[in-house]
Tab-separated table of C-alpha atoms in Angstrom:
chain	number	residue	atom	x	y	z
A	30	UNK	CA	-13.461	81.840	-19.803
A	31	UNK	CA	-15.346	80.978	-16.691
A	32	UNK	CA	-17.457	83.562	-15.068
A	33	UNK	CA	-18.676	81.571	-12.480
A	34	UNK	CA	-18.629	79.053	-10.251
A	35	UNK	CA	-21.403	77.621	-11.133
A	36	UNK	CA	-20.785	77.335	-14.641
A	37	UNK	CA	-17.701	74.528	-13.066
A	38	UNK	CA	-20.983	72.681	-11.103
A	39	UNK	CA	-22.477	72.128	-14.979
A	40	UNK	CA	-19.218	70.829	-16.332
A	41	UNK	CA	-18.965	68.668	-13.016
A	42	UNK	CA	-22.867	67.487	-13.834
A	43	UNK	CA	-22.522	66.840	-17.054
A	44	UNK	CA	-19.010	64.534	-17.050
A	45	UNK	CA	-20.855	62.982	-14.441
A	46	UNK	CA	-23.993	62.045	-16.183
A	47	UNK	CA	-21.654	61.424	-19.533
A	48	UNK	CA	-19.104	59.352	-17.420
A	49	UNK	CA	-21.946	57.624	-15.238
A	50	UNK	CA	-19.825	58.534	-12.287
A	51	UNK	CA	-20.948	57.810	-8.893
A	52	UNK	CA	-20.672	60.827	-5.698
A	53	UNK	CA	-19.597	58.343	-3.761
A	54	UNK	CA	-15.682	57.351	-6.382
A	55	UNK	CA	-16.279	61.492	-6.724
A	56	UNK	CA	-15.666	61.195	-2.947
A	57	UNK	CA	-12.810	58.273	-3.161
A	58	UNK	CA	-10.668	60.447	-5.319
A	59	UNK	CA	-11.107	63.783	-3.195
A	60	UNK	CA	-10.173	62.086	-0.432
A	61	UNK	CA	-13.362	63.361	1.831
A	62	UNK	CA	-16.970	62.280	2.370
A	63	UNK	CA	-19.459	61.521	0.197
A	64	UNK	CA	-21.167	64.431	1.442
A	65	UNK	CA	-18.596	66.726	1.665
A	66	UNK	CA	-17.464	65.692	-1.535
A	67	UNK	CA	-21.062	66.076	-3.276
A	68	UNK	CA	-21.455	70.207	-2.092
A	69	UNK	CA	-17.756	70.786	-2.954
A	70	UNK	CA	-18.616	69.651	-6.158
A	71	UNK	CA	-22.090	71.701	-6.511
A	72	UNK	CA	-19.667	74.614	-5.721
A	73	UNK	CA	-20.641	75.018	-2.023
A	74	UNK	CA	-17.418	74.076	-0.280
A	75	UNK	CA	-13.676	75.277	-1.406
A	76	UNK	CA	-11.282	72.502	-2.248
A	77	UNK	CA	-7.660	72.464	-1.570
A	78	UNK	CA	-5.270	72.183	-4.386
A	79	UNK	CA	-4.913	68.639	-4.453
A	80	UNK	CA	-8.652	67.924	-4.175
A	81	UNK	CA	-9.093	70.621	-6.695
A	82	UNK	CA	-6.527	69.068	-9.216
A	83	UNK	CA	-7.906	65.227	-8.469
A	84	UNK	CA	-11.758	66.195	-8.993
A	85	UNK	CA	-10.673	67.802	-12.653
A	86	UNK	CA	-7.992	64.743	-13.572
A	87	UNK	CA	-11.566	62.747	-12.696
A	88	UNK	CA	-14.277	64.915	-14.170
A	89	UNK	CA	-11.513	65.891	-16.900
A	90	UNK	CA	-11.626	70.102	-16.532
A	91	UNK	CA	-9.791	72.446	-17.532
A	92	UNK	CA	-7.357	74.266	-15.620
A	93	UNK	CA	-9.252	77.193	-15.663
A	94	UNK	CA	-12.350	74.853	-13.812
A	95	UNK	CA	-9.579	73.526	-11.369
A	96	UNK	CA	-8.371	76.973	-10.327
A	97	UNK	CA	-12.322	78.182	-9.187
A	98	UNK	CA	-12.949	75.167	-7.406
A	99	UNK	CA	-10.422	76.591	-5.309
A	100	UNK	CA	-11.891	79.917	-4.449
A	101	UNK	CA	-14.142	80.432	-1.896
A	102	UNK	CA	-17.699	80.129	-2.849
A	103	UNK	CA	-21.156	81.907	-2.433
A	104	UNK	CA	-22.633	79.741	-0.434
A	105	UNK	CA	-26.726	78.216	-0.187
A	106	UNK	CA	-27.611	77.161	-3.513
A	107	UNK	CA	-31.164	77.563	-3.345
A	108	UNK	CA	-32.915	80.779	-4.607
A	109	UNK	CA	-35.150	82.769	-1.959
A	110	UNK	CA	-38.025	81.317	-3.703
A	111	UNK	CA	-39.946	78.102	-1.843
A	112	UNK	CA	-38.455	75.381	-3.907
A	113	UNK	CA	-39.759	73.202	-6.403
A	114	UNK	CA	-38.540	70.117	-6.339
A	115	UNK	CA	-39.866	67.549	-4.281
A	116	UNK	CA	-36.913	66.338	-2.076
A	117	UNK	CA	-35.751	69.195	-2.080
A	118	UNK	CA	-38.909	71.140	-0.989
A	119	UNK	CA	-39.655	68.577	1.695
A	120	UNK	CA	-35.839	69.740	3.552
A	121	UNK	CA	-37.927	73.102	3.486
A	122	UNK	CA	-40.652	71.592	5.181
A	123	UNK	CA	-39.183	69.867	7.243
A	124	UNK	CA	-37.493	73.513	8.789
A	125	UNK	CA	-40.339	75.054	8.297
A	126	UNK	CA	-42.144	72.617	10.742
A	127	UNK	CA	-40.048	71.037	13.067
A	128	UNK	CA	-37.190	74.592	12.815
A	129	UNK	CA	-39.068	76.513	15.615
A	130	UNK	CA	-38.701	73.021	17.822
A	131	UNK	CA	-35.089	72.469	17.310
A	132	UNK	CA	-34.147	76.091	17.738
A	133	UNK	CA	-36.354	75.256	21.452
A	134	UNK	CA	-34.631	72.091	22.136
A	135	UNK	CA	-30.989	73.602	20.579
A	136	UNK	CA	-31.103	76.559	23.046
A	137	UNK	CA	-32.774	74.300	26.598
A	138	UNK	CA	-29.634	71.996	25.868
A	139	UNK	CA	-27.000	74.571	25.336
A	140	UNK	CA	-27.768	77.847	26.041
A	141	UNK	CA	-28.470	81.003	23.598
A	142	UNK	CA	-26.252	80.030	20.145
A	143	UNK	CA	-26.481	78.494	16.870
A	144	UNK	CA	-25.578	75.058	15.886
A	145	UNK	CA	-22.435	75.498	13.239
A	146	UNK	CA	-22.929	74.544	9.236
A	147	UNK	CA	-18.814	75.641	9.144
A	148	UNK	CA	-18.081	72.543	11.960
A	149	UNK	CA	-19.900	70.639	10.623
A	150	UNK	CA	-20.433	66.617	9.990
A	151	UNK	CA	-23.306	64.677	7.904
A	152	UNK	CA	-23.525	60.723	7.135
A	153	UNK	CA	-26.153	59.743	5.270
A	154	UNK	CA	-27.311	56.290	4.338
A	155	UNK	CA	-29.274	53.898	3.140
A	156	UNK	CA	-31.415	52.279	6.430
A	157	UNK	CA	-33.797	48.560	4.975
A	158	UNK	CA	-37.041	48.715	7.150
A	159	UNK	CA	-40.069	45.445	6.071
A	160	UNK	CA	-42.209	48.666	5.355
A	161	UNK	CA	-39.532	50.599	2.726
A	162	UNK	CA	-36.617	51.685	2.927
A	163	UNK	CA	-35.490	54.580	5.131
A	164	UNK	CA	-33.362	57.497	4.312
A	165	UNK	CA	-31.012	57.844	7.835
A	166	UNK	CA	-29.756	61.509	8.238
A	167	UNK	CA	-26.875	62.505	11.006
A	168	UNK	CA	-26.289	65.979	11.165
A	169	UNK	CA	-23.338	67.562	13.489
A	170	UNK	CA	-22.882	70.682	14.246
A	171	UNK	CA	-20.520	72.673	16.688
A	172	UNK	CA	-22.750	74.432	18.919
A	173	UNK	CA	-21.880	78.132	19.212
A	174	UNK	CA	-22.713	80.408	21.888
A	175	UNK	CA	-23.908	84.169	21.206
A	176	UNK	CA	-21.301	86.310	23.115
A	177	UNK	CA	-22.527	89.244	25.331
A	178	UNK	CA	-19.917	92.241	24.542
């Protein structure tokens, strides 16, 4: 019996490692971007029935696990403590260092509001560089102004 979405994520990760599946391959099967598909497999997005069934077939999941993929998840995969994984910590550091800058520039350009993580797109690519390859991340979120009432 599955009692939470994290158990399904663990099943997916186990099958990914065992079968040597790449996230880009999963994305092709799911029919969405590799960024969205990875987030969904890691428990941060709800899948449609068709997406969940395709994911279940790819990773060899049970019917119960496939049903869990279709439930709206509890968002936020990090604990409230400072992350210790070096890559995730650097993103945490990036927000700590540049978060107020991004906030100021977004408010100056758009007004009082936020960048949506719901109406959102992201693309991660490798950018060759003679000094060492670079990670290029492009994020695009809809601006949502705060309303007065």
